[in-house]
Coordinates of C-alpha atoms in Angstrom, one line a residue:
X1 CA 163.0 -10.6 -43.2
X2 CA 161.3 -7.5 -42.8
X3 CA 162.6 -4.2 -41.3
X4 CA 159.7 -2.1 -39.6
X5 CA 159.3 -0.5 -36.0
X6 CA 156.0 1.4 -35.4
X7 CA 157.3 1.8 -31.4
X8 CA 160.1 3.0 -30.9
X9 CA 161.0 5.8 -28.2
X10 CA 159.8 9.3 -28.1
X11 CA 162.6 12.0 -28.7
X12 CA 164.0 12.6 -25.4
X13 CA 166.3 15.8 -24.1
X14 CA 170.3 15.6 -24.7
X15 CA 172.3 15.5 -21.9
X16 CA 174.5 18.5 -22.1
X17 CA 177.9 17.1 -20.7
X18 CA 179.7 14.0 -20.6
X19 CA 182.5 12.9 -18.6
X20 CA 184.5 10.9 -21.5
X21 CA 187.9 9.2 -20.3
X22 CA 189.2 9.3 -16.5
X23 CA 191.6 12.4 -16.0
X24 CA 190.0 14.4 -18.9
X25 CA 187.8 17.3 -18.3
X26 CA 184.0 17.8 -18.9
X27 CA 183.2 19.0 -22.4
X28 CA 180.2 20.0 -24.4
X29 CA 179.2 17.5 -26.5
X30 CA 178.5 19.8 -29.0
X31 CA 181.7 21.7 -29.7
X32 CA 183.8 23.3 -31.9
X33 CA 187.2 24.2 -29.6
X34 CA 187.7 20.8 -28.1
X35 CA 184.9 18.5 -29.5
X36 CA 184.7 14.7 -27.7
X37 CA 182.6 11.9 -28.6
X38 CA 180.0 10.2 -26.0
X39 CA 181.7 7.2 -24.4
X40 CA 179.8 4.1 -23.5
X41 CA 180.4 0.8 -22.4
X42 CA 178.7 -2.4 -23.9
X43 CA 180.3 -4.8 -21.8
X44 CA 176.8 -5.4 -20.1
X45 CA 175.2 -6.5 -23.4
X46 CA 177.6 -9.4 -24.1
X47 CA 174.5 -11.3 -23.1
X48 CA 171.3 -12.2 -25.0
X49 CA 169.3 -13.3 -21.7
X50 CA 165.8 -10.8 -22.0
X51 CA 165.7 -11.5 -18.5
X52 CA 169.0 -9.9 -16.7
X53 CA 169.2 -6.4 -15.9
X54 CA 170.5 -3.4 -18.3
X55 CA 171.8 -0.6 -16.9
X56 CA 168.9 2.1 -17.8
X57 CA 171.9 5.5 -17.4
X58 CA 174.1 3.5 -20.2
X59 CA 170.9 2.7 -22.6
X60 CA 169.8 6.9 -22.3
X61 CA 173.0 8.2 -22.7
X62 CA 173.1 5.8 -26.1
X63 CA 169.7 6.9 -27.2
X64 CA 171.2 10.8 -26.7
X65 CA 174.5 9.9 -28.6
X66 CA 172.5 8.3 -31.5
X67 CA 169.7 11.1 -31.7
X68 CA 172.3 13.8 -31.7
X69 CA 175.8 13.0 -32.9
X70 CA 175.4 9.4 -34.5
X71 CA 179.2 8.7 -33.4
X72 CA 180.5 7.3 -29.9
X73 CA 183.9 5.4 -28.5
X74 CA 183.2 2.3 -27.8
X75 CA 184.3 0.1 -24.8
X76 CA 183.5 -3.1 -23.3
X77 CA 183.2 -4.7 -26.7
X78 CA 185.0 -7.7 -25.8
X79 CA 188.5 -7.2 -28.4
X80 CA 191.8 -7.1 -27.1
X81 CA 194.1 -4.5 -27.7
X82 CA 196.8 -7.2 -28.9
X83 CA 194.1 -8.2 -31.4
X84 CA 193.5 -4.8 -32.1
X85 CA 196.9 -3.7 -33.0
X86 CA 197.9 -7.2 -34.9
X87 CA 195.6 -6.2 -37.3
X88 CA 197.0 -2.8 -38.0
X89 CA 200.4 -4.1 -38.4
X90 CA 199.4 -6.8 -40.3
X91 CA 197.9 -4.1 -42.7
X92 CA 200.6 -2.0 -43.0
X93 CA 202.5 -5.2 -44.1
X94 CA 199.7 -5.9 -46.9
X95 CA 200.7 -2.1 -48.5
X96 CA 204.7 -2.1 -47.7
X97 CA 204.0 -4.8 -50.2
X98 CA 205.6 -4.2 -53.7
X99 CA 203.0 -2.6 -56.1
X100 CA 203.2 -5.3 -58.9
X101 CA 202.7 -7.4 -56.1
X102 CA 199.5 -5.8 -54.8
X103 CA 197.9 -5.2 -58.5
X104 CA 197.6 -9.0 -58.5
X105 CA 194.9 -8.4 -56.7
X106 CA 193.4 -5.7 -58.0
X107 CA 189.7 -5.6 -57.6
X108 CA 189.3 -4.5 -61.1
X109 CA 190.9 -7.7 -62.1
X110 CA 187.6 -9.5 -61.4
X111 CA 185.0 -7.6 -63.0
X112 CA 183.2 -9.3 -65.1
X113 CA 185.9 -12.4 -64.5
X114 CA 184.8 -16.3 -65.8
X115 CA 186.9 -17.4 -63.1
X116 CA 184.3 -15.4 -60.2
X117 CA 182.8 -19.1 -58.7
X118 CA 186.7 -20.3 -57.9
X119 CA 188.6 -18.6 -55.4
X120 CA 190.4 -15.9 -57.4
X121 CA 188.6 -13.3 -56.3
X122 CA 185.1 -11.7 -57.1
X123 CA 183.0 -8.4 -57.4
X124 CA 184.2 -5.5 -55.6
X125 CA 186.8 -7.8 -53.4
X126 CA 190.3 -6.8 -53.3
X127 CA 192.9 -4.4 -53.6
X128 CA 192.6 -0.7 -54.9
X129 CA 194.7 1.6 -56.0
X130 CA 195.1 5.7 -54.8
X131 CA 192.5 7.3 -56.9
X132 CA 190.5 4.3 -57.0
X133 CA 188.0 5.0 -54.9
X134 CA 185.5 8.0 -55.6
X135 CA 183.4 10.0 -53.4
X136 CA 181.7 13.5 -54.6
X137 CA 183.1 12.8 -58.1
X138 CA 186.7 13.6 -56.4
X139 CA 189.1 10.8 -56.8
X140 CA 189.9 9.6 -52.9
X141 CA 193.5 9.4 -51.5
X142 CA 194.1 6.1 -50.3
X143 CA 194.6 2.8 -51.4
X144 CA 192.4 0.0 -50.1
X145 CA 192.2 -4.0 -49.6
X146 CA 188.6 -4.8 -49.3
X147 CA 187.0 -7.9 -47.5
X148 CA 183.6 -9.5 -47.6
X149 CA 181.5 -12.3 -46.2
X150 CA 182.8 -15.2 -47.9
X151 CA 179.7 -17.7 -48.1
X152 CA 179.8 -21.8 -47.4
X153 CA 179.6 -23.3 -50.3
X154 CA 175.9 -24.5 -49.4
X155 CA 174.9 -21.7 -48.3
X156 CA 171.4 -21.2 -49.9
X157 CA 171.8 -17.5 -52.3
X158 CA 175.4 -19.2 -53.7
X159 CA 173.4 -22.4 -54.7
X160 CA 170.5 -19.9 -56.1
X161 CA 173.2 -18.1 -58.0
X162 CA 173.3 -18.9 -62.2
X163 CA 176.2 -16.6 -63.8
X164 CA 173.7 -17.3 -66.9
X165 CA 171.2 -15.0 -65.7
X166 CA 174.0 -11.6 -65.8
X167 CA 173.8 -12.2 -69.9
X168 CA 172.7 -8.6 -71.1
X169 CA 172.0 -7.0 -67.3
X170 CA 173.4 -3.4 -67.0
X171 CA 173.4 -4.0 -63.2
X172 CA 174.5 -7.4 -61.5
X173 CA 172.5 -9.4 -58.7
X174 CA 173.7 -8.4 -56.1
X175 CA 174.4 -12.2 -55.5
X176 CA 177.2 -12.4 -57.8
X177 CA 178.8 -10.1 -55.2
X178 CA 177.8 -12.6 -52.2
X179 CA 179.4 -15.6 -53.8
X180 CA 182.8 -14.1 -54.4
X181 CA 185.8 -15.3 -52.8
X182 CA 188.4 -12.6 -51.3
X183 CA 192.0 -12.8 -52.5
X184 CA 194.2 -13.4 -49.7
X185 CA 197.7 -13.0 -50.7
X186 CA 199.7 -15.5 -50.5
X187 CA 202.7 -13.4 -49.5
X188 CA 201.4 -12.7 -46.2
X189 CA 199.8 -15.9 -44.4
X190 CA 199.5 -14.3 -41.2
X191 CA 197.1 -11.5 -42.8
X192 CA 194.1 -14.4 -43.3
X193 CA 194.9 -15.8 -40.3
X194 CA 194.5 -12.6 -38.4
X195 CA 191.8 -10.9 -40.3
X196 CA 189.7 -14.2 -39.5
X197 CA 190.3 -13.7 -35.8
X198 CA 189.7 -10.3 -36.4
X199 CA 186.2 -10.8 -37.7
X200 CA 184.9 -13.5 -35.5
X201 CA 185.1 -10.7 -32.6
X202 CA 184.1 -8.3 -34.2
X203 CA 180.6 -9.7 -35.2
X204 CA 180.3 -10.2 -31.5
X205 CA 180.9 -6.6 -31.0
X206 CA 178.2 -5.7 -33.3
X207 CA 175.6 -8.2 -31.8
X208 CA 176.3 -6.1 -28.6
X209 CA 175.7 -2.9 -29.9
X210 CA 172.5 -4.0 -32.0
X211 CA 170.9 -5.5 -28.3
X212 CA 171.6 -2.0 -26.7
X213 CA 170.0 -0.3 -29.6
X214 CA 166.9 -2.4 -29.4
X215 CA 166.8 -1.3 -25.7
X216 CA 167.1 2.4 -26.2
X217 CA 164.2 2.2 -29.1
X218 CA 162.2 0.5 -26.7
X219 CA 162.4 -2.8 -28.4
X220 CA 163.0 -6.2 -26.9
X221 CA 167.0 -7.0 -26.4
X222 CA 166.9 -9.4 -29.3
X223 CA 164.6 -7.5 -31.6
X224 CA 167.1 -7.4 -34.8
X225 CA 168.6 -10.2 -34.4
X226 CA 167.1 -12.2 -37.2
X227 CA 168.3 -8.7 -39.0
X228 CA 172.4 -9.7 -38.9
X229 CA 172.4 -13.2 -37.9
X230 CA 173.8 -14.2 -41.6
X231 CA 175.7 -10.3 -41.8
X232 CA 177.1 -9.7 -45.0
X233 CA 180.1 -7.8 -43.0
X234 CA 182.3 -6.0 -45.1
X235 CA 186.2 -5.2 -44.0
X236 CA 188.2 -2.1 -45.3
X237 CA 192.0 -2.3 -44.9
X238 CA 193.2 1.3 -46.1
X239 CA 196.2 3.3 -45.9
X240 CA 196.3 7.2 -46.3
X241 CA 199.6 8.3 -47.8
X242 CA 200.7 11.6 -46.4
X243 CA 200.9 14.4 -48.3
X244 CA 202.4 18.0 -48.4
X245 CA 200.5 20.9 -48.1
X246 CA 200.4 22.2 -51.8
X247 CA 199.2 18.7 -52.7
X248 CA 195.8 19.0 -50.4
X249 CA 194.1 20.9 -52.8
X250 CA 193.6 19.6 -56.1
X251 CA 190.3 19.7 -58.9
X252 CA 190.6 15.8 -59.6
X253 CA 191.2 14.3 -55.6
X254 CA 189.7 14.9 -52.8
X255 CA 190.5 14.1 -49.2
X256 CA 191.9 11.3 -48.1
X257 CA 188.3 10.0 -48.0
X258 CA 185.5 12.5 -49.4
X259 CA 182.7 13.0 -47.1
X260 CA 179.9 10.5 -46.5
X261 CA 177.9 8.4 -44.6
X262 CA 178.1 4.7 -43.8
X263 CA 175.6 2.1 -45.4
X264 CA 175.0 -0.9 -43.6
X265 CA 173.9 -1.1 -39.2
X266 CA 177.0 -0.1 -37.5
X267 CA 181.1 1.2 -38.1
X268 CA 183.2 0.0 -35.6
X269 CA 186.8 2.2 -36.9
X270 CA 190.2 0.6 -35.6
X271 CA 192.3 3.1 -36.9
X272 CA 196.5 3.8 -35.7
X273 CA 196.8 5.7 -32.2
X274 CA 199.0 8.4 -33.3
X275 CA 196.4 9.5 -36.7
X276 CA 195.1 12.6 -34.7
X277 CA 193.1 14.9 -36.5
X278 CA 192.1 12.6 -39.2
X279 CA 188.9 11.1 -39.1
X280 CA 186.2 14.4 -39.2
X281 CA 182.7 14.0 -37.9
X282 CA 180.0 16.4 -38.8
X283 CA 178.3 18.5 -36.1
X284 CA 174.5 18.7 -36.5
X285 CA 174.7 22.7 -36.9
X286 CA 172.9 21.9 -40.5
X287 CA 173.6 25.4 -41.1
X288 CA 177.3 25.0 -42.2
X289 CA 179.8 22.2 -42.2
X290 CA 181.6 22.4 -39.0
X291 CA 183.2 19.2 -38.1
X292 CA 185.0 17.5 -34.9
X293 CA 188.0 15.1 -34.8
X294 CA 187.0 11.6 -33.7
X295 CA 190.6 10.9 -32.7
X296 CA 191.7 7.4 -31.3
X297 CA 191.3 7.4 -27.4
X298 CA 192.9 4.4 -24.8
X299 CA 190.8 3.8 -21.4
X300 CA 191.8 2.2 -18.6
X301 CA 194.3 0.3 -20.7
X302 CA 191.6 -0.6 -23.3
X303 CA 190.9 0.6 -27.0
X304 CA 188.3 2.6 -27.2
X305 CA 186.7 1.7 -30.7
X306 CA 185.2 4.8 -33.0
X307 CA 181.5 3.6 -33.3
X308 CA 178.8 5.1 -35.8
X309 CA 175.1 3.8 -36.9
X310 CA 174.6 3.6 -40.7
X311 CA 172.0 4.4 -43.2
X312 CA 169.8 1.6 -42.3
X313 CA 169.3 2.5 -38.5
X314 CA 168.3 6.0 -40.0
X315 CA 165.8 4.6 -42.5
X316 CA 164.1 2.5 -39.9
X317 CA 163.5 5.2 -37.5
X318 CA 162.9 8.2 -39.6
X319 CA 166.1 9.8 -39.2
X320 CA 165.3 9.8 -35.7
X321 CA 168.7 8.3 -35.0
X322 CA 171.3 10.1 -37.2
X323 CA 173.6 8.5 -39.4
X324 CA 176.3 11.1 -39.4
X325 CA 178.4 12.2 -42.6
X326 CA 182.5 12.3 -42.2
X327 CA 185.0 12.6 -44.2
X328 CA 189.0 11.4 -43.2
X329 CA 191.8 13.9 -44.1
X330 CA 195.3 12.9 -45.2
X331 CA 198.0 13.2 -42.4
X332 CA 200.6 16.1 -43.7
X333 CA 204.1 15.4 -43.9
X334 CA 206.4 14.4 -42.3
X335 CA 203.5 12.4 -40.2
X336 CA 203.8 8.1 -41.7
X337 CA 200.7 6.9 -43.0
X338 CA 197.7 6.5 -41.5
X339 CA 196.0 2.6 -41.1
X340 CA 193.0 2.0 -41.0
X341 CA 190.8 -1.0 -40.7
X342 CA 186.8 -0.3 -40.3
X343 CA 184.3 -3.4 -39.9
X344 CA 181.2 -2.2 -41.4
X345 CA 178.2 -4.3 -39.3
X346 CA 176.2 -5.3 -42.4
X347 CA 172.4 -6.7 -42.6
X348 CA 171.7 -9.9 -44.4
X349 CA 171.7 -9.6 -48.0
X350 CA 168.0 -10.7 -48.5
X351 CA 167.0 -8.7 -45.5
X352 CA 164.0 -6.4 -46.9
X353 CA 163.8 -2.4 -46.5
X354 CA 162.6 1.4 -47.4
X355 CA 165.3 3.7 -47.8
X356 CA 162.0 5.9 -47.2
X357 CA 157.5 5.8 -47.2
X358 CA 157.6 6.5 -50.9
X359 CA 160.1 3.8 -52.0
X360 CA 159.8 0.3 -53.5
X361 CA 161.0 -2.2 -51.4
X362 CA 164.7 -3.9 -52.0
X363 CA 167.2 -6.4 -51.0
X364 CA 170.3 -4.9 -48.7
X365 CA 171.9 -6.7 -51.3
X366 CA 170.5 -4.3 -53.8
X367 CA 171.3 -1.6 -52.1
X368 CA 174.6 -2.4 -51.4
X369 CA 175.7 -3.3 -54.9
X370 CA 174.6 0.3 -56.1
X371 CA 176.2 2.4 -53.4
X372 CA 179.6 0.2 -54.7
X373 CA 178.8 1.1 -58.3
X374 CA 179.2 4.6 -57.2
X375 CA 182.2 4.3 -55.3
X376 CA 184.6 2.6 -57.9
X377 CA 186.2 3.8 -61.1
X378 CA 186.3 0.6 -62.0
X379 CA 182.1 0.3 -61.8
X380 CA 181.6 3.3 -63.7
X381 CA 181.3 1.9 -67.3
X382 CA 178.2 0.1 -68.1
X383 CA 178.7 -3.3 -66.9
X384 CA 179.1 -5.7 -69.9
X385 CA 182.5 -7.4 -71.0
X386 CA 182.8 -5.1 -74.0
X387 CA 183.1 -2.2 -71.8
X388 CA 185.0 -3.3 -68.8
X389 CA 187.5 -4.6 -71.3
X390 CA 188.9 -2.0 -71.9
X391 CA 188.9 -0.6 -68.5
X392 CA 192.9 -0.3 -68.1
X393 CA 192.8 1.8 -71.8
X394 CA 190.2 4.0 -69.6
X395 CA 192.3 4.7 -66.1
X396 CA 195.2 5.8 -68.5
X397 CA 193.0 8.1 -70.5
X398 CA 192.8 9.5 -67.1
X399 CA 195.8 9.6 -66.1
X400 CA 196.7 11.0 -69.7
X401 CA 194.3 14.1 -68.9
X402 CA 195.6 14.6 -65.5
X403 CA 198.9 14.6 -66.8
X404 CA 197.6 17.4 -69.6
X405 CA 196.4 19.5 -67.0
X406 CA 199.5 19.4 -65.3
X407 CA 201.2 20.4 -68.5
X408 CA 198.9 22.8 -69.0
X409 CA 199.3 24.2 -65.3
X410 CA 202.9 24.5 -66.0
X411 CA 202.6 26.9 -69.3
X412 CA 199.9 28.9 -67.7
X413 CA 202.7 29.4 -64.9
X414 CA 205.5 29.8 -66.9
X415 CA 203.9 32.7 -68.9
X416 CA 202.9 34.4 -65.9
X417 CA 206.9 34.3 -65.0
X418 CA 207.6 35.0 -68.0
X419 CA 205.9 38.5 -68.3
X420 CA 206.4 39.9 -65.3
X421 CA 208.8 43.1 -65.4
X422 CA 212.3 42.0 -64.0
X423 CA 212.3 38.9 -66.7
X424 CA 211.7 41.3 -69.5
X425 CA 214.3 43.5 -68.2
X426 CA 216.6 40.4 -68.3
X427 CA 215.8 39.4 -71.6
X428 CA 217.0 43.3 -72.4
X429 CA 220.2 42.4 -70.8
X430 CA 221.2 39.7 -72.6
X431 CA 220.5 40.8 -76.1
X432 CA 222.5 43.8 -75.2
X433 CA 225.1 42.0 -73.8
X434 CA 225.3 39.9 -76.9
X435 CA 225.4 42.5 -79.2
X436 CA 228.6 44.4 -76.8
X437 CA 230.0 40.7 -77.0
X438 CA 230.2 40.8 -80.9
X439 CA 231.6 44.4 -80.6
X440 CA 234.5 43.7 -78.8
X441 CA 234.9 40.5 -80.4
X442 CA 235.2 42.6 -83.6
X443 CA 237.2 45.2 -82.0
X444 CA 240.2 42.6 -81.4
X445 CA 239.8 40.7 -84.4
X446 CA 239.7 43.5 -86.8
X447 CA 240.9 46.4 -85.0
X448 CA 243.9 45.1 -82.2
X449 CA 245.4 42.2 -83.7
X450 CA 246.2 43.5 -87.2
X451 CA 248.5 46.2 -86.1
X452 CA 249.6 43.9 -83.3
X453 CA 250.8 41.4 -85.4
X454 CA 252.2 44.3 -88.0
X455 CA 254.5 45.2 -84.9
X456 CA 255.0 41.4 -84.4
X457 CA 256.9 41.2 -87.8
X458 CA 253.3 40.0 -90.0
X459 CA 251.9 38.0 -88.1
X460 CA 248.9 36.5 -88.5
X461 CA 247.1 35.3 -85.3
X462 CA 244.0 34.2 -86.3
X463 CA 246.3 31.3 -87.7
X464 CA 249.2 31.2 -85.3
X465 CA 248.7 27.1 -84.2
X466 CA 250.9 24.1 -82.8
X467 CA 251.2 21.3 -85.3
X468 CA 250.6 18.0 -83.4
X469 CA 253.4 16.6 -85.7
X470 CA 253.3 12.8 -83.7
X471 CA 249.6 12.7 -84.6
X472 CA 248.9 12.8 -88.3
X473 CA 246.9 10.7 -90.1
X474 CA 246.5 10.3 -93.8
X475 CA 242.7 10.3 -93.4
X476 CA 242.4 13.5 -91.3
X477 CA 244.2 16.8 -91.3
X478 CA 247.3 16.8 -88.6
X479 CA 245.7 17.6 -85.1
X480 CA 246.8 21.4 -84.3
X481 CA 246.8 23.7 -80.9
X482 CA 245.5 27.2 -82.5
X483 CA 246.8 29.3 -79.6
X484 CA 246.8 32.2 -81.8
X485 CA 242.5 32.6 -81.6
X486 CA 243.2 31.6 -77.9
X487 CA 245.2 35.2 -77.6
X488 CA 242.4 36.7 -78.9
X489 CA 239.5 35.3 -77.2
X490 CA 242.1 36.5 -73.9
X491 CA 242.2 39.7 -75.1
X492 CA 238.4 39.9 -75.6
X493 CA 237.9 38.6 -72.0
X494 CA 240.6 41.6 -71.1
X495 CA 238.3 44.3 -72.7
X496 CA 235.2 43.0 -71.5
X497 CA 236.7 43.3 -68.0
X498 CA 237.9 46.4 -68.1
X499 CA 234.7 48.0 -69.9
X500 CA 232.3 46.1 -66.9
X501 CA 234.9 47.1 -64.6
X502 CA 234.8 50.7 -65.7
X503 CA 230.6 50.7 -66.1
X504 CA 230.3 49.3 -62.3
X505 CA 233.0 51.9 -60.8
X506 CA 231.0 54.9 -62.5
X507 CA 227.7 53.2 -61.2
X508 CA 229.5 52.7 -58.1
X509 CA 230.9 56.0 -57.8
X510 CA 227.0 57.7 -58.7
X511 CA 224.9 55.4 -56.0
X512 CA 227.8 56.7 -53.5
X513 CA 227.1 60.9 -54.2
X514 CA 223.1 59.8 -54.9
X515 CA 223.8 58.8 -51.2
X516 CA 225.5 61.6 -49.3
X517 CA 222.7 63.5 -51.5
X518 CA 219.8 62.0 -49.3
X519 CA 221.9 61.4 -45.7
X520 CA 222.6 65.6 -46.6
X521 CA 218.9 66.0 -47.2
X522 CA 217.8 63.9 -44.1
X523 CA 220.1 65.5 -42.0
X524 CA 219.0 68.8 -42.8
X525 CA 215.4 68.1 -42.3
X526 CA 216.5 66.3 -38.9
X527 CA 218.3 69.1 -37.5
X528 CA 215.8 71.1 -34.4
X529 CA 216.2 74.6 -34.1
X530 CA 216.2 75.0 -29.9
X531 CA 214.9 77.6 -28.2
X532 CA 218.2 79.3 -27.6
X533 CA 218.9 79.3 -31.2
X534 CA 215.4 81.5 -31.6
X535 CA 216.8 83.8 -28.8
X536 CA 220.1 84.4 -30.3
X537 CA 218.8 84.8 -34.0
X538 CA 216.6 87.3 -32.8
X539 CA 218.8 89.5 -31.3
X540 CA 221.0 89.0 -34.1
X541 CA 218.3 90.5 -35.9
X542 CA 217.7 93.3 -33.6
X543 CA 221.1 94.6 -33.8
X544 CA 220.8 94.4 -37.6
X545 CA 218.3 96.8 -37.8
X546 CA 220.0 99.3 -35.3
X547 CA 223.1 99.3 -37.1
X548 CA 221.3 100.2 -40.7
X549 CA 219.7 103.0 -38.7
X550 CA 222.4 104.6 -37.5
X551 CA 224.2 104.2 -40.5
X552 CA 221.6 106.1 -42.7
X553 CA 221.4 109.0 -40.6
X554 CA 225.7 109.5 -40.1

C-alpha cells in the first residue's frame, strides 16, 4: 500500500478562539499565560457510511488544530472512563511490582534471544528500566512496559519470517520485531486482560480520527483505511518517578521524557487526572521554544483524551499538518508518580512511504525499527550476539562512570569548602589548641604534680592505681584502677577551664568597652543642635568678648 495525496486542502485561516470545556473562559489558542488545546468531538465519525452527513464546523476547526498546533482533547471517542481509569491502575500495579520481579521482563532480555518465535518475549517488547530509554543523547526518567501488535500465528509477514536470514545483518527486519510475543506477567492477570480491552477500543478511536482527517484533507471518509486496517499499534505503559528539585538538572538525564515527536498516524495520551503541568507541547513560535501544558481535562463527565498526529500525517502532506514536538517533565516532590499509558495509532508494517521528495521508499516497518534503535540503550551496540552479550557488562560501565562523576563532583565540592577562609581559620584553631593541650598537659605532669606529691609525703601519681586483687590471672598482669593519671587528667581539665574561662572574660570584657565606644560615637553624631542652642551659644559668645574688653582697658 502506497501513501500519496496530490489533493488535499488548501491552507485555510486559524480560528483565533476556542471555547474548550463548559464553564471555562475563551482563550487564545496560541498562548503563553493560560495555553488550552482545541477540543473536538468525533462521536459523529463512529461511522464509515460515505453517505451520512459530517458536521462541516467540527471537520474545519480539525483542519485549524492540525495546521497549527498538531495537538487536541479528544471526545466522543467511544472509551469509558471506567475503562480509562482501569488501565491506569492496572499500570501502577505492573511498577509497585518488586524490581527483580519486573527485570524478568526486561526488554533487553530478548535481544538477540533463540527463544524470540515462542512467547517469551521479542524485540523491543517489554519492560524498561529508568535510564533506559534515550532521547537527545540524555538518559530519560521513567521506567516503561512496552506493548505491540501481537500477530496470528498465520498471519502472512510471521510465516515470511526466517530467523536464518538475521546471520551477519547489522540491522534486523523489521519483521523480527512484528512476530514477537509481549511478556505479560504472570503476577498480574488482570493487566492482559485489561490492556486487551483497552486496545480493541482504542483502535476504534483511531479509525475515527483517521475518517475525520480524510474529510478535512478533502479526501473520501475512508481514504486511509487500507492504511491501518492491519495497525501495527504500539502501547506504552510508563511511570515518571518524582523528583526533587536539585535532581532536575543533571548532564547524563534528561526530562522525564526528552523532547520529540511521535512516529506513527495518531497519539491518543491517557495519562492520571491529577499530573498537571507534565506533558509540554511546543508552540509554533519557531523562533524559541516556548511550550504549553496539555494537562488532563474531564467534559461533561467524559475523559477528554490528549490527541496528536505523528510523523507520517506530516510526510504525506508536506508538513502541512504539523506533527508537534513535546517533551513530559517529571512531577516534583512530594507529588506521587505520574501514569501514563499512550496508544500510538500505527500504519501497517508493509505500508510504503517518503519521509520526504528526495528519499527512497521504505517499509513503516523500516522506519519504525530505526527510530527504536535510537531510543534504547539496549540497541545501541551493533546488533550481533557478540556484542549484545555483553550488554549488562555495558549498563554497569555506565553506571560505574556516573558513579565517578559523582565522586568526582563531591572532591571538586569538598575542596571548594575546604579553602574557603572560616575553614582555614579552623584548621588554625585546632593546631593551636593542640599545641595549648600538650602545654598544660606538661604543666601538671611535670610541673604541679611533683611538688604536689613532695607535699603528699613522695608520692608518685603517675602510678598511684587500685589493684583489682579478685581478678588476677597468671597469664595477664592483675587488672588495676590507675586513679592517680585520672587526678591529673582532672587537673588538666581544671587549668584548661580556667585559662578559656579567663581568655573569654577578657574578650568579653573588650567587645563590652569596643561597644560603649561606638553607642558613644553614634550618640554624639546623633545628637541635633536646635535653634535655641545657636541663640544661647551666641550670646554666650557676645558676652565673652565684652568681658575681655573691659578687662584690657581696667
Amino acid at each position: 500500500m502506497h501513501i500519496k495525496i496530490n489533493n488535499y486542502r488548501k491552507k485555510k485561516t486559524l480560528h483565533r478562539r476556542y471555547r474548550h470545556v463548559s464553564g471555562l473562559a475563551q482563550s487564545e489558542l496560541v498562548l503563553h499565560n493560560n495555553p488550552v488545546l482545541p477540543l473536538i468531538d468525533f462521536s459523529a465519525f463512529v461511522s464509515k457510511d460515505e453517505t451520512n452527513h459530517y458536521p462541516h464546523a467540527i471537520i474545519e476547526k480539525l483542519a485549524n488544530a492540525c495546521e497549527h498546533v498538531g495537538f487536541f482533547y479528544a471526545i466522543g471517542h467511544g472509551i469509558s472512563n471506567e475503562l480509562l481509569l482501569r488501565t491506569l491502575s492496572v499500570t501502577r500495579q505492573l511498577f509497585d511490582l518488586d524490581l527483580k520481579i519486573k527485570n524478568q521482563y526486561a526488554s533487553r532480555l530478548f535481544v538477540n534471544s533463540s527463544n524470540i518465535n515462542y512467547q517469551s518475549g521479542g524485540l523491543s517488547r517489554g519492560y524498561q528500566s529508568i535510564g533506559e530509554n534515550v532521547t537527545n543523547s540524555r538518559r530519560d526518567r521513567h521506567e516503561g512496559f512496552d506493548l505491540y501488535r501481537e500477530l496470528d500465528s498465520n498471519h502472512p509477514l510471521r510465516l515470511q519470517f526466517n530467523e536464518k536470514n538475521l546471520i551477519n545483518k547489522t540491522l534486523p527486519d523489521y519483521r523480527e520485531m512484528a512476530i514477537g510475543w509481549n511478556p505479560w506477567p504472570k503476577e498480574l492477570p488482570l493487566f492482559r486482560e485489561t490492556i486487551t480491552e483497552y486496545t480493541t477500543v482504542m483502535l476504534q478511536a483511531g479509525a475515527r480520527v483517521m475518517r475525520a482527517i480524510a474529510l478535512s484533507l478533502n479526501l473520501p471518509l475512508n481514504y486511509f483505511e487500507s492504511t491501518f486496517n492491519d495497525s501495527f499499534w504500539v502501547i506504552r505503559c510508563i511511570r515518571y518517578p518524582p523528583v526533587s528539585q536539585n535532581e532536575i538538572q543533571s548532564p547524563e538525564y534528561g526530562e522525564g521524557c526528552g523532547e520529540h515527536s511521535d512516529y506513527g498516524w495518531l497519539t491518543f495520551v491517557n495519562q492520571d487526572l491529577d499530573s498537571h503541568n507534565c506533558l509540554h507541547v511546543r508552540t509554533n513560535d519557531r523562533s524559541k521554544a516556548t511550550y504549553i501544558s496539555a494537562d488532563p481535562i474531564v467534559v461533561e463527565e467524559q475523559i477528554a483524551l490528549t490527541c496528536n498526529i505523528g510523523d507520517i500525517i506530516a510526510f504525506i502532506t508536506k508538513n502541512k499538518y504539523r506533527s508537534t514536538r513535546h517533551c513530559v517533565v517529571s512531577p516534583v516532590k512530594p507529588a506521587r508518580s505520574r501514569i501514563s499509558t499512550p496508544f500510538f495509532f500505527e500504519p501497517n508494517l508493509d505500508v510504503k512511504l517518503r519521509i520526504n521528495e528526495t528519499s527512497p521508499e521504505c517499509y513503516y516497518g523500516e522506519y519504525l525499527i530505526n527510530k527504536i534503535f535510537d531510543n534504547y540503550i539496549c540497541y545501541k551496540h551493533k546488533y550481533d550476539k557478540q556484542n549484545l552479550a555483553h550488554l549488562d557488562e555495558s549498563v554497569s560501565r555506565i553506571e560505574m562512570a556516573h558513579a565517578k562523576r559523582c565522586c568526582f563532583n563531591f572532591c571538586k565540592d569538598f575542596k571548594e569548602f575546604a579553602t574557603r577562609g572560616s575553614v582555614l581559620d579552623l584548621a588554625i584553631g585546632i593546631v593551636i589548641g593542640t599545641a595549648f593541650t600538650n602545654v598544660v598537659q606538661s604543666l601538671v605532669d611535670d610541673i604541679i604534680t611533683p611538688p604536689l606529691g613532695l607535699l603528699l609525703g613522695g608520692v608518685d601519681f603517675a602510678n598511684l592505681t587500685i589493684k583489682m586483687k579478685n581478678f588476677v590471672y597468671t597469664s595477664q598482669p592483675p587488672v588495676v584502677v590507675r586513679y592517680g593519671k585520672f587526678i591529673q587528667s582532672c587537673l588538666a581539665l581544671l587549668i584548661i577551664a580556667m585559662a578559656l574561662f579567663c581568655i573569654i572574660k577578657a574578650i568579653n570584657h573588650l567587645y563590652k568597652i569596643a561597644a560603649k565606644k561606638k553607642e558613644k560615637k553614634e550618640t554624639d553624631g546623633n545628637i541635633q543642635v536646635t535653634e535655641e542652642v545657636k541663640v544661647l551659644r551666641e550670646i554666650r559668645d557676645l558676652l565673652a568678648g565684652k568681658s575681655s574688653v573691659a578687662f584690657t582697658h581696667i
